[in-house]
mmCIF file of C-alpha atoms and ligand atoms in Angstrom:
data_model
loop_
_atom_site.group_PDB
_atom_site.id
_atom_site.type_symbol
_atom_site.label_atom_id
_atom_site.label_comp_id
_atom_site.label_asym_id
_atom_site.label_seq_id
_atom_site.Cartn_x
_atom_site.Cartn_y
_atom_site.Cartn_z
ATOM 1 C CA UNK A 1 8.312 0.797 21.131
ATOM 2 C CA UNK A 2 5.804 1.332 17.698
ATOM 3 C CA UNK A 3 2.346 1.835 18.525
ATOM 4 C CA UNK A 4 -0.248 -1.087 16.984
ATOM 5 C CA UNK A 5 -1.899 1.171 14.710
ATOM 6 C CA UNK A 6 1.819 2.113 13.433
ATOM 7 C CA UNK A 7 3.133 -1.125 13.330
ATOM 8 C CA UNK A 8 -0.005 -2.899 11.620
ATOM 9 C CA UNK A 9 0.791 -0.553 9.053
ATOM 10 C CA UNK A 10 4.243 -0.853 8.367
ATOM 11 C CA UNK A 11 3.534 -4.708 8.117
ATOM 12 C CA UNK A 12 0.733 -4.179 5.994
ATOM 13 C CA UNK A 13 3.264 -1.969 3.245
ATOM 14 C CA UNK A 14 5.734 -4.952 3.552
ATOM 15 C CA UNK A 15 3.150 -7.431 2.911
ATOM 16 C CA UNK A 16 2.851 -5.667 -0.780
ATOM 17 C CA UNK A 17 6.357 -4.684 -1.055
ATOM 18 C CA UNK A 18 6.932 -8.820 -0.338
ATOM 19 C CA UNK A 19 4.728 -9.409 -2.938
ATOM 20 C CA UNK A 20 5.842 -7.534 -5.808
ATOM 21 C CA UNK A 21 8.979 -8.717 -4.838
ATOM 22 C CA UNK A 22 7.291 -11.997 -5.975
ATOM 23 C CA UNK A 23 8.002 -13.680 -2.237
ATOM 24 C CA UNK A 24 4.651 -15.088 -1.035
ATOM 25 C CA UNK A 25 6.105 -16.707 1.924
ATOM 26 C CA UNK A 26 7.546 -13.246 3.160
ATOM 27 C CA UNK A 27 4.345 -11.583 2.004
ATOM 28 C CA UNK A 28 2.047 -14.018 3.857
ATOM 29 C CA UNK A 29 4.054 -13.332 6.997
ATOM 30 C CA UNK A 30 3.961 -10.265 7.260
ATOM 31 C CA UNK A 31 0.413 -9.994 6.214
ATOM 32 C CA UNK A 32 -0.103 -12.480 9.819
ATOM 33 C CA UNK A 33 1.562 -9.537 11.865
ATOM 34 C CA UNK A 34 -0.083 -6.602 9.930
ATOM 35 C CA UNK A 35 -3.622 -8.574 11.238
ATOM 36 C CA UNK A 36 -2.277 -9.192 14.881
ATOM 37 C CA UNK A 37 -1.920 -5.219 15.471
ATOM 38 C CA UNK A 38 -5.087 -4.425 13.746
ATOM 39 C CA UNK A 39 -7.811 -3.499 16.409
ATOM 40 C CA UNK A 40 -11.575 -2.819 15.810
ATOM 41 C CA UNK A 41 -13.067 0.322 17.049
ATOM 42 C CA UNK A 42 -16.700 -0.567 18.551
ATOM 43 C CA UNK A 43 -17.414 2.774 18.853
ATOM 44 C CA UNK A 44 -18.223 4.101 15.002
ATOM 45 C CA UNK A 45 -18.775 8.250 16.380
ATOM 46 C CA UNK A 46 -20.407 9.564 12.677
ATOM 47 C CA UNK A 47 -18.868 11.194 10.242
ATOM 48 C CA UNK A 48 -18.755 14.201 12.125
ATOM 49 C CA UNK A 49 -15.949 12.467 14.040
ATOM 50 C CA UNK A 50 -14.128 10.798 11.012
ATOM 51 C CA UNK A 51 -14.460 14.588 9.822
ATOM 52 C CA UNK A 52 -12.893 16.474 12.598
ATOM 53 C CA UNK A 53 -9.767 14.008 12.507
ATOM 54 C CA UNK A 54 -9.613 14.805 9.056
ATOM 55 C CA UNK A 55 -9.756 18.196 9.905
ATOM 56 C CA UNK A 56 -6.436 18.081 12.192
ATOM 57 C CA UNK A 57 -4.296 16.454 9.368
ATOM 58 C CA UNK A 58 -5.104 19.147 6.940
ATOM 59 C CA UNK A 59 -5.531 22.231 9.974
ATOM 60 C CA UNK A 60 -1.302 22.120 10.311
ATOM 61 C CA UNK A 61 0.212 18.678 10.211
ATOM 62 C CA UNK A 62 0.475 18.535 5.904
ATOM 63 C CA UNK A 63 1.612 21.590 5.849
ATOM 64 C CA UNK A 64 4.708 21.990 8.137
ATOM 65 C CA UNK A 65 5.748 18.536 8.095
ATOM 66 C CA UNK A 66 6.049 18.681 4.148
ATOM 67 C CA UNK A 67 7.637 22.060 4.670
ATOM 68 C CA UNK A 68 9.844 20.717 7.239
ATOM 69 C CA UNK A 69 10.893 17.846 4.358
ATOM 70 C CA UNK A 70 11.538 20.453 1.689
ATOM 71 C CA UNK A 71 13.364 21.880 3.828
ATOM 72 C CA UNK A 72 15.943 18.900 4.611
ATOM 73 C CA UNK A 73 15.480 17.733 0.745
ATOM 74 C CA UNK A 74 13.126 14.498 1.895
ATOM 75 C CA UNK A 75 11.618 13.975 -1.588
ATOM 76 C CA UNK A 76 10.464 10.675 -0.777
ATOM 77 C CA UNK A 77 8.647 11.807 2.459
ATOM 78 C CA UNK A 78 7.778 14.854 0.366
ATOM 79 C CA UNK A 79 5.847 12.706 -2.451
ATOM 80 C CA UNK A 80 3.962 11.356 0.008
ATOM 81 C CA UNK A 81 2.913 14.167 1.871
ATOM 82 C CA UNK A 82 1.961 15.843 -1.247
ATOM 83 C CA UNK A 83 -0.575 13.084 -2.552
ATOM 84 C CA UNK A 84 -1.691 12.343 0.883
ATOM 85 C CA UNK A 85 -2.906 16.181 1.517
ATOM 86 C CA UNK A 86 -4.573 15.586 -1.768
ATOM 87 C CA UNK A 87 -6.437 12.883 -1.300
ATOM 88 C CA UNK A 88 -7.290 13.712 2.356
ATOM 89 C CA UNK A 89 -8.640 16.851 1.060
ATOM 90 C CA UNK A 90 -11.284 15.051 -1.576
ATOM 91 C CA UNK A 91 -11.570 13.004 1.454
ATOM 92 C CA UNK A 92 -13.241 15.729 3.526
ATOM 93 C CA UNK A 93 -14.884 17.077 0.811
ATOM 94 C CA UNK A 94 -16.986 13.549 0.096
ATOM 95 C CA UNK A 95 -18.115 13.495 3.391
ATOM 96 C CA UNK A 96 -19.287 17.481 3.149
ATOM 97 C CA UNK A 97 -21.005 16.586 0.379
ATOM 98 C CA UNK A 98 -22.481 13.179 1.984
ATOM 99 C CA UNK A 99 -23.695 15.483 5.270
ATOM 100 C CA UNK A 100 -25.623 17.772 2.817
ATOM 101 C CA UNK A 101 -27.231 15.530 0.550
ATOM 102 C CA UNK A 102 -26.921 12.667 2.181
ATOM 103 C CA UNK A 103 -27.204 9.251 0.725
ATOM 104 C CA UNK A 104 -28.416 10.799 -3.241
ATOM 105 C CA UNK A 105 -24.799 11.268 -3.325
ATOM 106 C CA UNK A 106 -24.287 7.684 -4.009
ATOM 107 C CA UNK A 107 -27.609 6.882 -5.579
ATOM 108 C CA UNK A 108 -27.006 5.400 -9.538
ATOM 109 C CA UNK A 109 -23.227 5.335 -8.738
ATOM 110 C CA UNK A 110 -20.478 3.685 -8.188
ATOM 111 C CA UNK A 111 -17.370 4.064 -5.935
ATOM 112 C CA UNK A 112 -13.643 3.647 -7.063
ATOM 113 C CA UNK A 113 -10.217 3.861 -5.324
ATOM 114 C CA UNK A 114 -6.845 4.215 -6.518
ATOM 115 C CA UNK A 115 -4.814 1.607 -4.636
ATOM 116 C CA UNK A 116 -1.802 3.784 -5.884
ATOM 117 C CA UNK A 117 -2.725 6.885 -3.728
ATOM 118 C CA UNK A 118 -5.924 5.929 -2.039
ATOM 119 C CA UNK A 119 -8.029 9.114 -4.097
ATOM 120 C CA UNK A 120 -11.732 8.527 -4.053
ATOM 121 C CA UNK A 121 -13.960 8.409 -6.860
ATOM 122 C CA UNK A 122 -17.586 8.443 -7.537
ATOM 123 C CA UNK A 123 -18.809 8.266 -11.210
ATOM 124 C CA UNK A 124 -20.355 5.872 -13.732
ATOM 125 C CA UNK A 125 -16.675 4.106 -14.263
ATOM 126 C CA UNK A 126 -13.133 4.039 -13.283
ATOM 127 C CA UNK A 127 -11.249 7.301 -14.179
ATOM 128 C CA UNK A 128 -8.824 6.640 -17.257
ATOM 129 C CA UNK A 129 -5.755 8.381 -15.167
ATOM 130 C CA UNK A 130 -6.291 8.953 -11.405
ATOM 131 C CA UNK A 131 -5.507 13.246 -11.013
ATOM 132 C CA UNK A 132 -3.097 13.282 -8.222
ATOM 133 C CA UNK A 133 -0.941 10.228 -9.124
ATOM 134 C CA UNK A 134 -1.442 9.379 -12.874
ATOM 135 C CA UNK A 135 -1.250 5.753 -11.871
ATOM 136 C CA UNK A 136 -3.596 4.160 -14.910
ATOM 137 C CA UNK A 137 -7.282 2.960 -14.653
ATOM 138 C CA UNK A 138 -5.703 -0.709 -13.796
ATOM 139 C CA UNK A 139 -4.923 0.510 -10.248
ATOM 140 C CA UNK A 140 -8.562 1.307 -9.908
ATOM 141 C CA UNK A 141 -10.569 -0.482 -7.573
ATOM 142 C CA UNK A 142 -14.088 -0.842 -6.904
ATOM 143 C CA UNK A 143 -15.427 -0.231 -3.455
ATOM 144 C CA UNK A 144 -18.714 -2.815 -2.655
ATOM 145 C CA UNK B 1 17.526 -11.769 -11.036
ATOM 146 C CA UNK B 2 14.916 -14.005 -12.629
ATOM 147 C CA UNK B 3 12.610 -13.362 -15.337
ATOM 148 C CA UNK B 4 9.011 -12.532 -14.540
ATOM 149 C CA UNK B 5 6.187 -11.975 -17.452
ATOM 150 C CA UNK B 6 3.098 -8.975 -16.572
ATOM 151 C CA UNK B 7 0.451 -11.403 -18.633
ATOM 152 C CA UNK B 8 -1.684 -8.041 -19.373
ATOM 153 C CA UNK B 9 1.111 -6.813 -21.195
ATOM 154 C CA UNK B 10 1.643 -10.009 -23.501
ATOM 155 C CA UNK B 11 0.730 -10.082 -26.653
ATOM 156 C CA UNK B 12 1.137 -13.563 -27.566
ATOM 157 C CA UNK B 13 4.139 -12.750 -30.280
ATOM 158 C CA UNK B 14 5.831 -15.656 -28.968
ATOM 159 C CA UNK B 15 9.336 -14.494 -29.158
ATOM 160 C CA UNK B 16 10.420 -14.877 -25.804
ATOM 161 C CA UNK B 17 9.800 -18.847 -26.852
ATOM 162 C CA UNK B 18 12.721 -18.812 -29.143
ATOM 163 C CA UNK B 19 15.331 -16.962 -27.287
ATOM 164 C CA UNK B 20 14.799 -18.641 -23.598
ATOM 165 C CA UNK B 21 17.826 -21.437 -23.834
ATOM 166 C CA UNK B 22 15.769 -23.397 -20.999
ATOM 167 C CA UNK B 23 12.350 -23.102 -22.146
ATOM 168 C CA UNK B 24 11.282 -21.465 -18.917
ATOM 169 C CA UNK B 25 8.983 -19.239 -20.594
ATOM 170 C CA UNK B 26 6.564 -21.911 -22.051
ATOM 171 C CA UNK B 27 4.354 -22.689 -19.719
ATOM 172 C CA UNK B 28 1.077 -23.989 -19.478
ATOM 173 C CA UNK B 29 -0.103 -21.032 -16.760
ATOM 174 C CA UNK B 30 1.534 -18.074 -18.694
ATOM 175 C CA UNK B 31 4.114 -17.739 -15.876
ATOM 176 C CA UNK B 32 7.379 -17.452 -16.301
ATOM 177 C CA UNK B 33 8.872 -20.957 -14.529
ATOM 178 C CA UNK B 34 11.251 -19.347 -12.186
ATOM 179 C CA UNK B 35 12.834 -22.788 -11.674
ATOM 180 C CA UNK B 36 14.323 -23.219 -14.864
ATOM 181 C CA UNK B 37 15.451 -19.136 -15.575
ATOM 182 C CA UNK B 38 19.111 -18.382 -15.438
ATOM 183 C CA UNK B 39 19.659 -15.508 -13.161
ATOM 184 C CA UNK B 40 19.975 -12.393 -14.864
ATOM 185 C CA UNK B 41 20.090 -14.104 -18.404
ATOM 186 C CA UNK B 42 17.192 -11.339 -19.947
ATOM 187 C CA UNK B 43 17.244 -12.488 -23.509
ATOM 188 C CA UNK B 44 13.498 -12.773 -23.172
ATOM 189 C CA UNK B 45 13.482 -8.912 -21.471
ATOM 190 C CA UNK B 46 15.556 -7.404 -24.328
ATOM 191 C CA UNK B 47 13.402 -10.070 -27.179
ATOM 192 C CA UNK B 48 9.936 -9.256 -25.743
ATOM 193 C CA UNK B 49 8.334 -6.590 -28.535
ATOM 194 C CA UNK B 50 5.847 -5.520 -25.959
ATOM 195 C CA UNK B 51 7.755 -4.753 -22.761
ATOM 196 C CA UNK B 52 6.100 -7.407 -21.097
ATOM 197 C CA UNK B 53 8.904 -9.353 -19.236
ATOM 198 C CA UNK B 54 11.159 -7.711 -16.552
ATOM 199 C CA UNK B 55 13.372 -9.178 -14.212
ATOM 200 C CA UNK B 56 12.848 -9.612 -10.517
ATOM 201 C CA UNK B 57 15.871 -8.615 -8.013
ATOM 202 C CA UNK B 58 16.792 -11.194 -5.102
ATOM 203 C CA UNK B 59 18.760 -8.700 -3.493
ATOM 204 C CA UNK B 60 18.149 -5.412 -2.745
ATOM 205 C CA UNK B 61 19.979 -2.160 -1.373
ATOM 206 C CA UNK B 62 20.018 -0.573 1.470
ATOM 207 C CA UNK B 63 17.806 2.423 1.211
ATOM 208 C CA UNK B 64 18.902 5.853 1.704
ATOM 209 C CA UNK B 65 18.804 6.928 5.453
ATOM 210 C CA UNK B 66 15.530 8.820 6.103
ATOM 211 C CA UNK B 67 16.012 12.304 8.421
ATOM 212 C CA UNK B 68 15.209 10.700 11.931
ATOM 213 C CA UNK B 69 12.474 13.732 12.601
ATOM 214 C CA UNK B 70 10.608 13.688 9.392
ATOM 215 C CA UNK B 71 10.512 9.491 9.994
ATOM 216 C CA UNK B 72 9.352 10.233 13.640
ATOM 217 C CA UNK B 73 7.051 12.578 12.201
ATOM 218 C CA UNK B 74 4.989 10.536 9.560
ATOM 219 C CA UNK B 75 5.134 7.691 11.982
ATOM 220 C CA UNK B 76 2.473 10.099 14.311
ATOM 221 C CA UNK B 77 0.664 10.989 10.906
ATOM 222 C CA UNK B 78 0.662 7.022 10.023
ATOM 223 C CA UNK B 79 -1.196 6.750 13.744
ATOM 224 C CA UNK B 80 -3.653 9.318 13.065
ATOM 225 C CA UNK B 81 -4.422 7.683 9.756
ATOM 226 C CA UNK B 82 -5.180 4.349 10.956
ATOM 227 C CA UNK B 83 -6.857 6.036 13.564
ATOM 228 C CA UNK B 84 -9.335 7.454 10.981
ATOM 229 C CA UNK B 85 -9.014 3.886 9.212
ATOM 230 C CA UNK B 86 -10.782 2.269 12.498
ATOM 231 C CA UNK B 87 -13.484 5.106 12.651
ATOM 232 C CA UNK B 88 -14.343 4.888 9.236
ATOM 233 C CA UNK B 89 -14.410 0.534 9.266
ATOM 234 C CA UNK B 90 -16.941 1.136 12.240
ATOM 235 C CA UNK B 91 -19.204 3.658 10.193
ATOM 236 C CA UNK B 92 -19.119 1.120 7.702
ATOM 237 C CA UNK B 93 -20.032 -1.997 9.501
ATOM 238 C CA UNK B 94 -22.929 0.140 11.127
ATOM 239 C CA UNK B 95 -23.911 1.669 8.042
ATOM 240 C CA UNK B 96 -23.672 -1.579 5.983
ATOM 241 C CA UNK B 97 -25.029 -1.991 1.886
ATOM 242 C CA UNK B 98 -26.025 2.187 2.239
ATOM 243 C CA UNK B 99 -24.545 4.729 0.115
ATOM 244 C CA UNK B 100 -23.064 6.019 3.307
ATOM 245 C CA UNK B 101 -21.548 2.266 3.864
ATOM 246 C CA UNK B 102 -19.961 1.862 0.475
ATOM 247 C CA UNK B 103 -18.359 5.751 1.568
ATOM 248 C CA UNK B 104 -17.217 4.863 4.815
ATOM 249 C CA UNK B 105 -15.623 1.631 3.328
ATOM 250 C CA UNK B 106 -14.010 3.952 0.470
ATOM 251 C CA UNK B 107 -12.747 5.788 3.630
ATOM 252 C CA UNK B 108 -11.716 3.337 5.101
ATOM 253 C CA UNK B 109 -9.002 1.703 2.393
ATOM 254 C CA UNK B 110 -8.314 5.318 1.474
ATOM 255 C CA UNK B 111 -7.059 6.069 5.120
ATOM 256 C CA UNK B 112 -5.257 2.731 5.171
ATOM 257 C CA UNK B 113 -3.252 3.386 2.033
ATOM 258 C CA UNK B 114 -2.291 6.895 3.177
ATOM 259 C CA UNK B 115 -1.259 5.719 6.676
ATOM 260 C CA UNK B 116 0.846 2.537 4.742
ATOM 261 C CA UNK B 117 2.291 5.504 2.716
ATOM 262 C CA UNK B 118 3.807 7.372 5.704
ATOM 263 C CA UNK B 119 4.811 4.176 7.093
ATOM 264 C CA UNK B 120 6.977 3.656 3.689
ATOM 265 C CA UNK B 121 8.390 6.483 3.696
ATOM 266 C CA UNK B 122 9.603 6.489 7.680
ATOM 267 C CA UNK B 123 11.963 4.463 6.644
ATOM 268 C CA UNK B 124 10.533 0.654 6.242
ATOM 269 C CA UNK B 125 10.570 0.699 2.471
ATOM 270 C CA UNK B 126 11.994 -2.841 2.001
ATOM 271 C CA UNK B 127 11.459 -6.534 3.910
ATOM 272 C CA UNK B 128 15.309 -6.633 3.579
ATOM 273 C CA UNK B 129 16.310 -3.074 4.551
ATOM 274 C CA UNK B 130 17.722 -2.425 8.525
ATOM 275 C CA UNK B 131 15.018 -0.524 9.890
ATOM 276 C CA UNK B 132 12.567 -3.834 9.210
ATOM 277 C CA UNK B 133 15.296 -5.932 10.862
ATOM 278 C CA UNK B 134 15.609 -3.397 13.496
ATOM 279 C CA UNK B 135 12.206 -3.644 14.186
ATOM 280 C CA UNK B 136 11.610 -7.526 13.641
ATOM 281 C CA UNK B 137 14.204 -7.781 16.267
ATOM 282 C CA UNK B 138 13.028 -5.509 19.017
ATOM 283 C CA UNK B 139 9.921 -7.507 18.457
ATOM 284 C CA UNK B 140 11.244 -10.945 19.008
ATOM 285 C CA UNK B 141 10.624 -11.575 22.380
ATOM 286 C CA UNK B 142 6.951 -11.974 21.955
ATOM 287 C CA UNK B 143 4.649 -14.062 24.852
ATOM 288 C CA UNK B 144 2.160 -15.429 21.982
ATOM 289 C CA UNK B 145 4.224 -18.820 20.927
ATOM 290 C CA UNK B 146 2.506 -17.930 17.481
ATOM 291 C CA UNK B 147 3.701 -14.264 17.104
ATOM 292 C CA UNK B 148 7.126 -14.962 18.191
ATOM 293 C CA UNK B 149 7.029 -17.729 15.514
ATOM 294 C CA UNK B 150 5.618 -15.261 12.866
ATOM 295 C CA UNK B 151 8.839 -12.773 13.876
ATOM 296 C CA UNK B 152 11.108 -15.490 13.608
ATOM 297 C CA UNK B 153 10.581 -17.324 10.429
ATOM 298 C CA UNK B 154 10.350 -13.559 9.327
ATOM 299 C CA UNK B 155 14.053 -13.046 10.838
ATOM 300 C CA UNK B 156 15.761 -16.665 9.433
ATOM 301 C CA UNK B 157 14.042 -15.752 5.721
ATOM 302 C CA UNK B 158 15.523 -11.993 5.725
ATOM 303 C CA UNK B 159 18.560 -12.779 7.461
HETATM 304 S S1 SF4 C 1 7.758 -12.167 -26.330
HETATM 305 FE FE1 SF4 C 1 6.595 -10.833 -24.954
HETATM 306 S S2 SF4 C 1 4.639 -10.528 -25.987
HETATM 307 FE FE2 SF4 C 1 5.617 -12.310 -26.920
HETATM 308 S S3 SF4 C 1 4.823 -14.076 -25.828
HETATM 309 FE FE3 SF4 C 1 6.735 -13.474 -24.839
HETATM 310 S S4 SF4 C 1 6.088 -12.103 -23.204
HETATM 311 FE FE4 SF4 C 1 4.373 -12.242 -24.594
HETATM 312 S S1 SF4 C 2 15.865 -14.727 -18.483
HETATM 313 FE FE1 SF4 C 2 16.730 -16.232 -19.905
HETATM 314 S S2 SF4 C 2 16.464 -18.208 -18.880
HETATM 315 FE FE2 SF4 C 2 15.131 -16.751 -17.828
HETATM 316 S S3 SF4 C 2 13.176 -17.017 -18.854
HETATM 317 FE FE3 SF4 C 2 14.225 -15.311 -19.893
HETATM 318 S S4 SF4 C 2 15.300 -16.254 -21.600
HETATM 319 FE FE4 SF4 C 2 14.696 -17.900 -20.215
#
């Protein structure tokens, strides 16, 4: 059987694959299951923790599992992997930089996400092209 | 197939008013009114001067089989990233209107969107594909009355 944290998030892809299908009944359904398997985590650890998982995707996993898809011509998987090593890698960067300077990191600025990719960005406004998936400044979000 | 209009794209030229035979794309909400479009009809698509109508499939293929060990494998990474999804919702909570809040939250959606990656491309790219309905089925048997009523509405709408 699927673990909760894996099957929250297969539910929660379906929800939006539902919806651009335009089905809002299907959507909303799955969007009900995707919130049944999601758990809260009382203990928050710092970002020390959030860092050394981090750490664990980028020490081996990207690497041979995108190798192991190259190998067996998974471009789909392969797409993925290659953004996601991206991103994870500005990920652990931002909170580097947060643990050094702490919170004049985010002082005068604001905080944007690609809902494309997930990338991370902290400027004045919303990058015209995100740089690891060239989705357009319309996938941008703002993070409150 | 029916006709569906992205309202950022518009421009307002107003040609998709003229060829529509049923008048489904004048509407009061700038919606196309699915109601009244003939199924794959697309003189508005091929009219439209700014690429702003497209048509919406009903039915969808199967996907191409995914390798069984790369799936298994980005199913594990999909874990770990929702794993690092709950960590960073926590920091956030605790860390609340902070710089290192609005971060963690940043974190947070980031994580979620690369674990709902992997999950995509494991294999459940579609509502309609079999691994979904593989899985909505092993599901079924739920003791919740309202789960196993989410699961089977789910099952009757795909099926
Ligand atoms: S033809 Fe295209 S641009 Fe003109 S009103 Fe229709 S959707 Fe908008
Ligand atoms: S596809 Fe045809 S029927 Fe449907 S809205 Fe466009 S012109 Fe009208």
């Amino acid at each position: 059987m699927m673990n909760d944290r894996c099957l929250s998030a297969v539910f929660s892809n379906l929800t939006k694959a539902a919806a651009l299908q335009q089905n809002e009944e299907i959507s909303s359904l799955f969007d009900q299951l995707a919130q049944h398997y999601t758990h809260d985590t009382a203990d928050a650890g710092g970002f020390d923790t959030l860092q050394k998982l981090i750490g664990e995707d980028l020490r081996s996993t990207y690497a041979s599992l995108a190798a192991a898809a190259g190998e067996k011509h998974e471009r789909g998987p392969l797409r993925a992997l290659t953004w996601g090593e991206k991103v994870t890698k500005i990920q652990k960067s931002l909170i580097s930089r947060y643990e050094r300077t702490g919170e004049s990191l985010l002082e005068d600025t604001e905080v944007f996400i690609c809902e494309a990719c997930g990338f991370i960005s902290i400027g004045k406004a919303k990058p015209k092209l995100c740089p690891i998936c060239k989705a357009p400044e319309s996938r941008f979000s703002q993070v409150e | 197939m029916y006709a569906s209009r992205n309202i950022r794209l518009c421009t307002k030229d107003c040609l998709c008013l003229f060829v529509c035979p049923t008048g489904a794309t004048d509407t009061e909400n700038g919606q196309i009114d699915k109601a009244r479009c003939i199924s794959g009809c697309r003189a508005c698509v091929d009219a439209c001067p700014s690429h702003a109508i497209f048509l919406v499939a009903e039915e969808y293929p199967e996907p191409v089989p995914r390798d069984p060990e790369i799936a298994e494998r980005l199913l594990e990474l999909c874990a770990q990233k929702v794993a690092q999804q709950e960590s960073a919702s926590a920091l956030s909570t605790e860390l609340k209107k902070t710089g290192g809040g609005r971060l963690a939250r940043a974190l947070a959606r980031s994580a979620r969107i690369l674990a709902e990656d992997c999950a995509r491309e494991s294999g459940y790219l579609t509502p309609q594909c079999s691994k979904t309905a593989k899985l909505i089925a092993e599901h079924s048997g739920q003791d919740d009355p309202a789960v196993k009523e989410l699961y089977g509405r789910l099952k009757r709408l795909l099926s």
